[in-house]
Amino acid sequence: MIEIKNLSKSFETSDGSLDALKNINITIADGEIFGIIGMSGAGKSTLVRCINMLERPTEGEVVIDGVNLLSLKEKDLREIRRNVTMIFQGFNLLMQRNCLKNICLPLELEGVNKKDAKKRALELLDLVGLSDKAKAYPSQLSGGQQQRIAIARALATNPKVLLCDEATSALDPKTTRSILSLIRDINNKLGITVIVITHQMSVIEEICDKVAILDNGEVAEIGEVAEIFRSPKSKAAKSLVYPEDNEVEVHSEFALRVVFNGAEATDTPLIAQLAIEKNIAANILSASTKSIGNKAHGVMILSFADEKSLVSAKQYLNQIDGVLSEEVKNVR
Amino acid sequence: MFAEIFSQEVIDETLDILINEIPYALWETFYVTILATLFAVIIGLPLGVLIVVGEKDGVLPLPKPILSFLNLLINLLRSVPFLILMILVFPITRFIIGTTVGTTASIVPLVIAAFPFVARLVETSLREVDPGIIETAQSMGASPLQIIVKVMIPESVPSLISGITIAITTILGYTAMSGIIGGGGLGKIAINYGYYRYKYLVMLIAVIILIVLVQLFQTIGTRLAKAMDKR
């Protein structure tokens, strides 16, 4: 279990001290895939580096399986780092070493003999599906393949925790999905706790069990991913779950956000029914919905002529299963 | 003057000198250059490493006075012209070799002139290593020494080879100057015959051989650096 307690981190800059993280409290259970999301500058990279002490927190504690990392000496921290490994956005493979030797590196650092290290590296190459690339150099691989090698390298020391710092941000959507499914497989097979840092909500949606939303160095919201997708409460969460709100200009005072969360709505034209049954004319400001297996997913923003029609439309929509609507207030 | 350079008499005399003296001079130049480079690298490499890793946010931060002292030492030695440095370091040369004259003695000033230069070249090479890779090594629990030996130096090998090639060619040029203090080699031939005894053809040929040597070292160095680079 990883417990982050009252953690703060500030940096000394030329124009005074900058608070990167403020009073963070997060508990991550063993075997969980935990997401930490935020816009750039929210402090998520600093936070993940506090978990393996690449950055020392200014205040607070990081406790892993009962051990307070701040109480450890540099040498003992190095031991911990073999248990809490990390992958990065830029893959960070050694360009002058071939793939096999890259995977061997953490084992070499630990003092494992060459033969055993090679055997372990070959197993890991197999696990990430790149057995044929042992002798290839990183520059000969695609981004997705490089990240697979980086994952194999991170697993070499049999860690308990894998930190992923924007691990898919440099990859295209298809490769991102394949890397995410590899991470999920590893989590399933090996029971490794995974902490995923990202700015992409789709990554959280795809693999995380729980998520913490960081905004300006603070945890804005924390909870089950499904719950936060269903009803984001904080402003930061809303802008991540409904990025459309930032793109659409809502001039109307009476606007409603309609979220389709697996509603059986595809064969009943909802907006038309609203007009026929309730005699309410809704203006569609933006819509981004798709049907997956005859279920609607997505978000729509509707505007109405007055308060009265907005209220009754909201009532009407909320009684439908899998549809959730609420007033839009925080838009420009 | 030029008519005289290529007269039959001069050519015969030159050929005579070339056959008798050039092979040994070539060997002397070779051995002084290689030994001086070797020692310059032995001192300059760790020094260059220290300057990079010893910085405030380096992997092995050093106390600021030490770092400033190292930087000052390098800059001081780099700013003394080689011709003067050769004479200035006579006491050190005498202490190490026992004499200040001769080919072997000329290695001492060469090393003293070249190691700060090598340190700066090493510094430049190591700074090219992606900081992300160093952070990755730290995240694996690598000690500062392991980061230097397993990551920083191996990752910058092609660049280090290019740097050492530059050092070799520069030292080769300096060996020619050490002819002044009795250091042997092609420089001595060029100065003794060409400058002191007006045998311009000998000087010309010694210079041509030096040019060929520089070309040779440079080509080998460039090819080696390219072949080693897996990027």
Coordinates of C-alpha atoms in Angstrom, one line a residue:
Chain A
M1 CA 0.0 0.0 0.0
I2 CA 1.2 3.5 -0.8
E3 CA 0.1 6.3 1.4
I4 CA 0.9 9.9 0.5
K5 CA 0.2 12.0 3.6
N6 CA -0.1 15.8 3.7
L7 CA 2.6 16.0 1.1
S8 CA 3.8 19.5 -0.1
K9 CA 6.6 20.4 -2.4
S10 CA 7.8 23.9 -3.2
F11 CA 10.7 24.9 -5.4
E12 CA 12.9 27.9 -4.8
T13 CA 12.9 30.0 -8.0
S14 CA 14.5 33.3 -8.7
D15 CA 11.2 35.1 -8.0
G16 CA 10.5 33.4 -4.7
S17 CA 9.2 30.0 -3.7
L18 CA 6.8 28.2 -5.9
D19 CA 4.3 25.7 -4.4
A20 CA 4.1 22.8 -6.9
L21 CA 2.1 20.5 -4.6
K22 CA -0.1 21.5 -1.7
N23 CA -1.2 19.1 1.1
I24 CA -1.7 16.0 -1.1
N25 CA -3.4 13.0 0.5
I26 CA -3.7 9.8 -1.5
T27 CA -3.9 6.2 -0.6
I28 CA -3.3 3.5 -3.2
A29 CA -4.1 -0.1 -2.5
D30 CA -1.9 -3.0 -3.7
G31 CA -2.7 -4.2 -7.2
E32 CA -4.7 -1.1 -8.1
I33 CA -4.3 0.9 -11.3
F34 CA -4.4 4.4 -10.0
G35 CA -4.6 7.4 -12.3
I36 CA -3.3 10.9 -11.6
I37 CA -4.6 13.4 -14.1
G38 CA -4.2 17.1 -14.5
M39 CA -3.4 19.8 -17.0
S40 CA 0.3 20.5 -17.7
G41 CA 1.7 22.4 -14.7
A42 CA -0.8 20.8 -12.3
G43 CA 2.1 19.1 -10.5
K44 CA 1.5 15.5 -11.5
S45 CA 5.1 14.8 -12.7
T46 CA 6.4 16.3 -9.4
L47 CA 4.0 14.1 -7.5
V48 CA 5.1 10.9 -9.2
R49 CA 8.7 11.8 -8.5
C50 CA 7.9 12.2 -4.9
I51 CA 6.7 8.6 -4.8
N52 CA 10.2 7.3 -5.6
M53 CA 12.0 10.3 -4.0
L54 CA 13.6 11.5 -7.2
E55 CA 12.1 14.7 -5.7
R56 CA 12.1 15.1 -2.0
P57 CA 8.9 16.5 -0.6
T58 CA 9.2 19.7 1.4
E59 CA 6.6 18.5 3.9
G60 CA 4.5 15.4 4.5
E61 CA 5.2 11.6 4.2
V62 CA 5.3 9.0 1.5
V63 CA 4.8 5.5 3.1
I64 CA 5.2 2.4 1.1
D65 CA 4.2 -0.8 2.8
G66 CA 4.7 0.8 6.2
V67 CA 8.1 2.3 5.4
N68 CA 8.4 6.0 5.5
L69 CA 10.7 6.9 2.6
L70 CA 11.7 10.2 4.0
S71 CA 13.4 8.5 6.9
L72 CA 15.6 6.4 4.6
K73 CA 19.2 7.1 3.7
E74 CA 20.2 7.5 0.0
K75 CA 21.5 4.0 -0.1
D76 CA 18.3 2.4 1.2
L77 CA 16.3 4.6 -1.1
R78 CA 18.1 2.9 -4.0
E79 CA 16.9 -0.4 -2.7
I80 CA 13.3 1.0 -2.7
R81 CA 13.7 2.2 -6.3
R82 CA 14.2 -1.4 -7.4
N83 CA 10.8 -2.1 -6.1
V84 CA 9.2 1.1 -7.4
T85 CA 10.3 1.4 -11.0
M86 CA 9.3 3.9 -13.6
I87 CA 8.6 4.4 -17.3
F88 CA 8.7 7.7 -19.1
Q89 CA 7.1 9.7 -21.9
G90 CA 10.4 9.8 -23.8
F91 CA 11.1 6.1 -23.2
N92 CA 14.7 7.0 -22.1
L93 CA 16.4 3.9 -23.4
L94 CA 20.2 3.9 -23.6
M95 CA 20.8 4.5 -27.3
Q96 CA 24.2 2.9 -27.3
R97 CA 23.0 -0.4 -25.8
N98 CA 20.9 -3.0 -27.7
C99 CA 17.4 -3.9 -26.3
L100 CA 18.6 -7.0 -24.4
K101 CA 21.4 -5.0 -22.7
N102 CA 18.9 -2.2 -21.9
I103 CA 16.7 -4.6 -20.1
C104 CA 19.8 -6.0 -18.3
L105 CA 20.8 -2.6 -17.0
P106 CA 18.8 -2.5 -13.8
L107 CA 20.0 -6.1 -13.0
E108 CA 23.6 -5.1 -13.6
L109 CA 23.2 -2.2 -11.2
E110 CA 21.9 -4.7 -8.7
G111 CA 24.9 -6.9 -9.2
V112 CA 23.1 -9.9 -10.8
N113 CA 25.6 -11.9 -12.8
K114 CA 25.5 -11.6 -16.6
K115 CA 24.1 -15.0 -17.3
D116 CA 21.1 -14.7 -15.0
A117 CA 20.5 -11.2 -16.2
K118 CA 20.4 -12.3 -19.8
K119 CA 18.0 -15.1 -19.0
R120 CA 15.6 -12.7 -17.2
A121 CA 15.9 -10.2 -20.0
L122 CA 14.9 -12.8 -22.6
E123 CA 11.9 -13.8 -20.5
L124 CA 10.8 -10.1 -20.3
L125 CA 11.3 -9.6 -24.1
D126 CA 8.9 -12.4 -24.5
L127 CA 6.5 -10.9 -22.1
V128 CA 6.4 -7.6 -24.0
G129 CA 6.2 -9.5 -27.3
L130 CA 9.5 -8.4 -28.8
S131 CA 11.6 -11.6 -28.6
D132 CA 13.0 -10.9 -32.1
K133 CA 14.4 -7.5 -31.1
A134 CA 17.0 -8.6 -28.6
K135 CA 19.9 -7.5 -30.7
A136 CA 18.3 -4.4 -32.2
Y137 CA 19.2 -0.9 -31.0
P138 CA 16.5 1.5 -29.8
S139 CA 16.9 3.7 -32.8
Q140 CA 15.8 0.9 -35.0
L141 CA 12.5 0.6 -33.1
S142 CA 9.2 2.5 -33.4
G143 CA 8.0 4.5 -30.4
G144 CA 5.6 1.8 -29.3
Q145 CA 8.3 -0.8 -29.4
Q146 CA 10.7 1.4 -27.5
Q147 CA 8.1 1.8 -24.8
R148 CA 7.7 -2.0 -24.6
I149 CA 11.4 -2.4 -24.1
A150 CA 11.2 0.3 -21.4
I151 CA 8.4 -1.6 -19.7
A152 CA 10.4 -4.8 -19.9
R153 CA 13.4 -2.9 -18.3
A154 CA 11.2 -1.5 -15.6
L155 CA 9.9 -5.0 -14.7
A156 CA 13.4 -6.6 -14.6
T157 CA 13.9 -6.2 -10.9
N158 CA 10.4 -7.7 -10.1
P159 CA 9.0 -4.4 -8.8
K160 CA 5.9 -4.1 -6.7
V161 CA 4.9 -0.7 -8.1
L162 CA 5.2 0.6 -11.7
L163 CA 5.1 4.4 -12.2
C164 CA 4.1 5.5 -15.6
D165 CA 4.9 9.2 -16.3
E166 CA 2.9 10.2 -19.4
A167 CA 4.0 6.9 -20.8
T168 CA 1.7 7.0 -23.8
S169 CA 1.7 10.8 -24.5
A170 CA 4.2 10.5 -27.3
L171 CA 2.4 7.7 -29.1
D172 CA -0.5 7.5 -31.6
P173 CA -3.9 6.4 -30.5
K174 CA -3.6 2.8 -31.8
T175 CA -0.1 2.3 -30.2
T176 CA -1.4 4.0 -27.0
R177 CA -4.2 1.3 -26.7
S178 CA -1.7 -1.5 -27.2
I179 CA 0.6 -0.2 -24.6
L180 CA -2.2 0.4 -22.2
S181 CA -3.5 -3.2 -22.7
L182 CA 0.1 -4.4 -22.0
I183 CA 0.1 -2.5 -18.8
R184 CA -3.2 -3.9 -17.8
D185 CA -2.0 -7.4 -18.6
I186 CA 1.0 -6.9 -16.4
N187 CA -1.2 -5.6 -13.6
N188 CA -3.4 -8.7 -14.0
K189 CA -0.6 -11.3 -14.4
L190 CA 1.9 -10.0 -11.9
G191 CA -0.3 -8.1 -9.5
I192 CA 1.9 -5.0 -9.7
T193 CA 0.4 -1.7 -8.5
V194 CA 0.4 0.7 -11.4
I195 CA 0.3 4.5 -11.0
V196 CA -0.5 6.3 -14.3
I197 CA 0.2 9.9 -14.8
T198 CA -1.5 11.5 -17.8
H199 CA -3.2 14.5 -19.1
Q200 CA -5.5 12.3 -21.3
M201 CA -8.9 11.4 -19.8
S202 CA -9.1 8.5 -22.4
V203 CA -6.1 6.8 -20.7
I204 CA -7.7 7.0 -17.3
E205 CA -11.0 5.7 -18.8
E206 CA -9.2 2.8 -20.5
I207 CA -7.2 1.3 -17.6
C208 CA -7.6 3.0 -14.3
D209 CA -9.7 1.8 -11.3
K210 CA -9.3 5.0 -9.3
V211 CA -8.3 8.5 -10.2
A212 CA -7.1 11.6 -8.5
I213 CA -7.5 14.9 -10.3
L214 CA -4.8 17.4 -9.7
D215 CA -5.4 21.0 -10.2
N216 CA -2.9 23.7 -9.5
G217 CA -1.0 21.5 -7.1
E218 CA -4.0 20.2 -5.1
V219 CA -6.2 17.2 -5.3
A220 CA -9.4 18.5 -6.7
E221 CA -11.3 15.2 -6.7
I222 CA -10.5 11.6 -6.0
G223 CA -12.5 8.4 -6.4
E224 CA -13.6 5.5 -8.6
V225 CA -13.2 6.3 -12.3
A226 CA -16.7 5.3 -13.1
E227 CA -18.1 7.5 -10.4
I228 CA -16.1 10.6 -11.6
F229 CA -17.1 10.0 -15.2
R230 CA -20.8 9.8 -14.1
S231 CA -20.9 12.9 -12.0
P232 CA -17.7 15.0 -11.9
K233 CA -18.1 17.5 -9.1
S234 CA -15.1 19.8 -9.2
K235 CA -14.5 22.3 -11.9
A236 CA -11.2 20.6 -12.8
A237 CA -12.9 17.3 -13.1
K238 CA -15.7 18.7 -15.2
S239 CA -13.4 20.3 -17.7
L240 CA -11.5 17.0 -18.1
V241 CA -14.6 14.9 -18.4
Y242 CA -16.4 17.4 -20.6
P243 CA -13.7 19.1 -22.7
E244 CA -16.5 20.2 -25.1
D245 CA -17.5 22.8 -22.5
N246 CA -14.3 24.7 -23.2
E247 CA -14.8 24.6 -27.0
V248 CA -18.4 25.6 -27.2
E249 CA -19.5 29.1 -26.5
V250 CA -22.8 29.0 -24.7
H251 CA -24.6 32.3 -25.2
S252 CA -27.8 31.1 -23.8
E253 CA -28.4 31.5 -20.1
F254 CA -30.5 28.3 -20.1
A255 CA -28.2 25.6 -21.2
L256 CA -28.2 22.0 -20.2
R257 CA -25.4 19.4 -20.4
V258 CA -26.8 15.9 -21.3
V259 CA -24.6 13.0 -20.6
F260 CA -25.3 9.7 -22.2
N261 CA -23.8 6.9 -20.2
G262 CA -24.9 3.8 -21.9
A263 CA -28.5 4.8 -22.4
E264 CA -30.7 2.6 -24.6
A265 CA -31.6 5.7 -26.5
T266 CA -30.5 5.1 -30.1
D267 CA -33.9 4.1 -31.4
T268 CA -35.9 6.8 -29.7
P269 CA -35.1 10.2 -31.1
L270 CA -34.7 12.0 -27.7
I271 CA -34.8 15.6 -28.9
A272 CA -37.8 15.0 -31.1
Q273 CA -39.6 13.3 -28.3
L274 CA -38.8 16.2 -26.0
A275 CA -40.5 18.5 -28.6
I276 CA -43.5 16.3 -29.1
E277 CA -44.2 15.1 -25.6
K278 CA -43.2 18.2 -23.6
N279 CA -43.5 20.8 -26.4
I280 CA -40.0 22.0 -25.6
A281 CA -37.8 23.2 -28.5
A282 CA -34.2 22.4 -27.7
N283 CA -31.3 23.9 -29.6
I284 CA -28.3 21.7 -30.0
L285 CA -25.1 23.7 -29.3
S286 CA -22.8 20.8 -29.4
A287 CA -23.0 17.1 -29.6
S288 CA -20.4 14.4 -29.4
T289 CA -22.1 11.0 -29.1
K290 CA -21.5 7.6 -30.4
S291 CA -23.4 4.4 -30.0
I292 CA -21.5 1.3 -28.9
G293 CA -23.5 -1.9 -29.0
N294 CA -26.8 0.0 -29.3
K295 CA -26.0 2.1 -26.3
A296 CA -25.4 5.8 -26.4
H297 CA -22.3 7.4 -25.0
G298 CA -21.2 11.0 -25.0
V299 CA -22.2 14.5 -24.2
M300 CA -24.6 17.0 -25.7
I301 CA -25.2 20.6 -24.8
L302 CA -28.7 22.0 -25.4
S303 CA -30.0 25.5 -24.9
F304 CA -33.6 26.5 -24.2
A305 CA -35.7 29.6 -24.5
D306 CA -36.4 30.1 -20.8
E307 CA -36.0 28.8 -17.3
K308 CA -39.3 26.9 -17.4
S309 CA -38.5 24.7 -20.4
L310 CA -35.0 24.1 -19.1
V311 CA -36.4 22.7 -15.8
S312 CA -38.9 20.5 -17.3
A313 CA -36.5 19.3 -20.0
K314 CA -34.0 18.4 -17.2
Q315 CA -36.8 16.5 -15.4
Y316 CA -37.8 14.6 -18.5
L317 CA -34.2 13.7 -19.4
N318 CA -33.2 12.6 -15.9
Q319 CA -35.9 10.0 -15.7
I320 CA -34.4 8.1 -18.7
D321 CA -31.9 5.4 -17.7
G322 CA -28.3 6.2 -18.5
V323 CA -29.0 9.8 -19.2
L324 CA -27.9 12.5 -16.8
S325 CA -28.4 16.2 -17.3
E326 CA -27.4 19.3 -15.4
E327 CA -27.3 23.0 -16.0
V328 CA -24.2 24.5 -17.5
K329 CA -23.0 27.4 -15.5
N330 CA -19.3 27.6 -15.7
V331 CA -19.0 28.3 -19.4
R332 CA -18.0 31.5 -21.0
Chain B
M1 CA 65.1 31.1 -54.1
F2 CA 62.6 28.7 -55.6
A3 CA 65.0 27.8 -58.5
E4 CA 67.5 26.7 -55.9
I5 CA 65.0 24.6 -53.9
F6 CA 64.6 22.2 -56.8
S7 CA 68.1 22.0 -58.1
Q8 CA 69.6 18.6 -58.5
E9 CA 72.1 19.1 -55.7
V10 CA 69.4 20.2 -53.2
I11 CA 67.1 17.3 -54.2
D12 CA 69.9 14.8 -53.6
E13 CA 70.8 16.3 -50.2
T14 CA 67.1 16.3 -49.2
L15 CA 66.6 12.7 -50.2
D16 CA 69.6 11.8 -48.1
I17 CA 68.2 13.6 -45.1
L18 CA 64.7 12.1 -45.7
I19 CA 66.0 8.5 -45.8
N20 CA 68.2 8.9 -42.8
E21 CA 66.1 11.0 -40.5
I22 CA 62.4 10.9 -41.4
P23 CA 61.6 7.4 -40.3
Y24 CA 62.9 8.0 -36.8
A25 CA 61.4 11.5 -36.6
L26 CA 58.0 10.0 -37.7
W27 CA 58.3 7.4 -35.0
E28 CA 59.2 10.0 -32.4
T29 CA 56.2 12.2 -33.4
F30 CA 54.0 9.2 -33.3
Y31 CA 55.1 8.0 -29.9
V32 CA 55.0 11.5 -28.3
T33 CA 51.6 12.2 -29.7
I34 CA 50.1 8.9 -28.6
L35 CA 51.6 9.0 -25.1
A36 CA 50.8 12.6 -24.6
T37 CA 47.2 12.0 -25.7
L38 CA 46.9 8.9 -23.5
F39 CA 48.1 10.8 -20.3
A40 CA 46.0 13.8 -21.2
V41 CA 42.9 11.6 -21.4
I42 CA 43.8 9.8 -18.2
I43 CA 43.9 13.2 -16.4
G44 CA 41.3 15.0 -18.5
L45 CA 38.5 12.4 -18.6
P46 CA 38.0 12.2 -14.8
L47 CA 38.4 16.0 -14.6
G48 CA 35.7 16.6 -17.3
V49 CA 33.4 14.1 -15.6
L50 CA 33.9 15.8 -12.2
I51 CA 33.0 19.2 -13.7
V52 CA 29.7 17.8 -15.1
V53 CA 28.6 15.6 -12.2
G54 CA 29.8 18.0 -9.6
E55 CA 27.4 20.8 -10.5
K56 CA 24.7 21.8 -8.1
D57 CA 22.1 19.6 -9.8
G58 CA 24.5 17.0 -11.1
V59 CA 24.5 13.4 -10.0
L60 CA 27.4 13.9 -7.5
P61 CA 27.3 17.6 -6.4
L62 CA 30.7 18.8 -5.2
P63 CA 31.4 21.7 -2.8
K64 CA 31.3 24.9 -4.8
P65 CA 34.9 25.9 -3.9
I66 CA 36.3 22.7 -5.3
L67 CA 34.3 23.0 -8.5
S68 CA 35.4 26.7 -8.9
F69 CA 39.0 25.7 -8.4
L70 CA 38.9 23.0 -11.0
N71 CA 37.3 25.4 -13.5
L72 CA 39.8 28.1 -12.7
L73 CA 42.7 25.6 -13.1
I74 CA 41.5 24.5 -16.5
N75 CA 41.0 28.1 -17.7
L76 CA 44.4 29.2 -16.4
L77 CA 46.2 26.4 -18.2
R78 CA 44.2 26.9 -21.3
S79 CA 45.1 30.6 -21.5
V80 CA 48.9 30.1 -21.4
P81 CA 50.4 29.9 -25.0
F82 CA 52.0 26.5 -25.4
L83 CA 55.4 28.0 -26.4
I84 CA 55.5 29.8 -23.0
L85 CA 53.9 26.9 -21.1
M86 CA 56.7 24.6 -22.2
I87 CA 59.3 26.8 -20.5
L88 CA 57.1 27.6 -17.5
V89 CA 56.8 23.9 -16.6
F90 CA 60.5 23.1 -16.7
P91 CA 60.7 22.5 -13.0
I92 CA 57.8 19.9 -13.2
T93 CA 59.4 18.3 -16.2
R94 CA 62.7 18.0 -14.4
F95 CA 61.0 16.6 -11.4
I96 CA 59.2 13.9 -13.4
I97 CA 61.7 13.0 -16.1
G98 CA 65.0 14.2 -14.6
T99 CA 65.7 16.5 -17.5
T100 CA 64.0 19.2 -19.5
V101 CA 65.5 18.5 -22.9
G102 CA 64.7 15.7 -25.3
T103 CA 61.8 13.9 -26.8
T104 CA 60.5 12.1 -23.6
A105 CA 60.8 15.4 -21.7
S106 CA 58.6 17.1 -24.2
I107 CA 55.7 14.8 -23.2
V108 CA 55.3 16.6 -19.9
P109 CA 54.4 20.0 -21.2
L110 CA 52.3 18.4 -23.9
V111 CA 50.2 16.6 -21.3
I112 CA 49.9 19.7 -19.1
A113 CA 48.8 21.7 -22.1
A114 CA 46.4 19.1 -23.4
F115 CA 44.6 17.7 -20.3
P116 CA 42.6 20.9 -19.7
F117 CA 41.6 20.9 -23.3
V118 CA 40.6 17.2 -23.1
A119 CA 38.6 18.0 -19.9
R120 CA 36.6 20.6 -21.7
L121 CA 35.9 18.3 -24.6
V122 CA 34.8 15.6 -22.2
E123 CA 32.6 18.1 -20.4
T124 CA 30.9 19.0 -23.7
S125 CA 30.4 15.4 -24.6
L126 CA 28.8 14.4 -21.3
R127 CA 26.5 17.4 -21.4
E128 CA 25.0 16.0 -24.5
V129 CA 23.7 13.0 -22.7
D130 CA 19.9 13.2 -22.4
P131 CA 19.0 14.2 -18.8
G132 CA 16.0 11.9 -19.1
I133 CA 18.3 8.9 -19.3
I134 CA 20.2 10.0 -16.2
E135 CA 17.0 10.4 -14.4
T136 CA 15.9 7.0 -15.5
A137 CA 19.1 5.5 -14.1
Q138 CA 18.4 7.2 -10.8
S139 CA 14.9 5.8 -10.9
M140 CA 16.4 2.4 -11.1
G141 CA 18.5 2.9 -8.0
A142 CA 21.8 3.5 -9.7
S143 CA 24.6 5.1 -7.5
P144 CA 26.4 8.2 -8.8
L145 CA 29.4 6.1 -9.7
Q146 CA 27.2 3.6 -11.6
I147 CA 25.5 6.5 -13.5
I148 CA 28.9 7.8 -14.6
V149 CA 30.4 4.4 -15.5
K150 CA 27.3 2.6 -16.9
V151 CA 25.3 5.4 -18.4
M152 CA 27.0 8.8 -19.0
I153 CA 30.3 7.6 -20.4
P154 CA 29.0 4.7 -22.5
E155 CA 26.2 6.9 -23.9
S156 CA 28.7 9.6 -25.0
V157 CA 31.4 7.2 -26.5
P158 CA 30.9 8.4 -30.1
S159 CA 31.2 12.0 -29.0
L160 CA 34.2 11.3 -26.8
I161 CA 36.0 9.6 -29.7
S162 CA 35.4 12.7 -31.8
G163 CA 36.7 14.8 -29.0
I164 CA 39.8 12.7 -28.5
T165 CA 40.4 12.9 -32.3
I166 CA 40.4 16.7 -32.0
A167 CA 42.8 16.4 -29.1
I168 CA 45.2 14.1 -31.0
T169 CA 45.4 16.4 -34.0
T170 CA 46.0 19.4 -31.7
I171 CA 48.7 17.6 -29.8
L172 CA 50.3 16.6 -33.0
G173 CA 50.6 20.3 -33.9
Y174 CA 52.0 21.0 -30.5
T175 CA 54.7 18.3 -30.9
A176 CA 56.0 20.2 -33.8
M177 CA 56.5 23.2 -31.5
S178 CA 58.3 21.2 -28.9
G179 CA 61.2 21.0 -31.4
I180 CA 62.2 24.3 -29.9
I181 CA 63.0 22.7 -26.5
G182 CA 64.7 19.8 -28.1
G183 CA 61.7 17.5 -28.4
G184 CA 62.3 15.2 -31.3
G185 CA 60.0 14.4 -34.3
L186 CA 59.0 16.0 -37.5
G187 CA 58.8 19.4 -35.9
K188 CA 62.5 19.2 -35.0
I189 CA 63.4 18.3 -38.6
A190 CA 61.3 21.2 -40.0
I191 CA 62.9 23.7 -37.6
N192 CA 66.5 22.5 -37.6
Y193 CA 66.8 22.0 -41.4
G194 CA 64.2 24.5 -42.6
Y195 CA 64.5 27.4 -40.2
Y196 CA 68.1 27.2 -39.0
R197 CA 69.7 25.8 -42.1
Y198 CA 67.5 27.2 -44.9
K199 CA 66.7 23.8 -46.3
Y200 CA 63.2 24.7 -47.3
L201 CA 62.5 21.5 -49.2
V202 CA 63.1 19.4 -46.1
M203 CA 60.8 21.7 -44.1
L204 CA 58.2 21.5 -46.8
I205 CA 58.2 17.7 -46.8
A206 CA 58.1 17.5 -43.0
V207 CA 55.0 19.8 -43.1
I208 CA 53.4 17.6 -45.8
I209 CA 54.0 14.6 -43.7
L210 CA 52.4 16.4 -40.7
I211 CA 49.4 17.2 -42.9
V212 CA 49.0 13.6 -43.9
L213 CA 49.2 12.5 -40.3
V214 CA 46.5 14.9 -39.2
Q215 CA 44.3 13.7 -42.1
L216 CA 45.0 10.1 -41.1
F217 CA 44.1 10.5 -37.4
Q218 CA 41.0 12.6 -38.3
T219 CA 39.7 10.0 -40.8
I220 CA 40.3 7.1 -38.4
G221 CA 38.6 9.1 -35.6
T222 CA 35.6 10.1 -37.6
R223 CA 35.1 6.6 -39.0
L224 CA 35.4 5.1 -35.5
A225 CA 33.0 7.5 -34.0
K226 CA 30.5 6.8 -36.7
A227 CA 30.9 3.1 -36.5
M228 CA 30.4 3.2 -32.7
D229 CA 27.3 5.3 -32.8
K230 CA 24.1 3.3 -32.6
R231 CA 21.7 6.2 -32.7

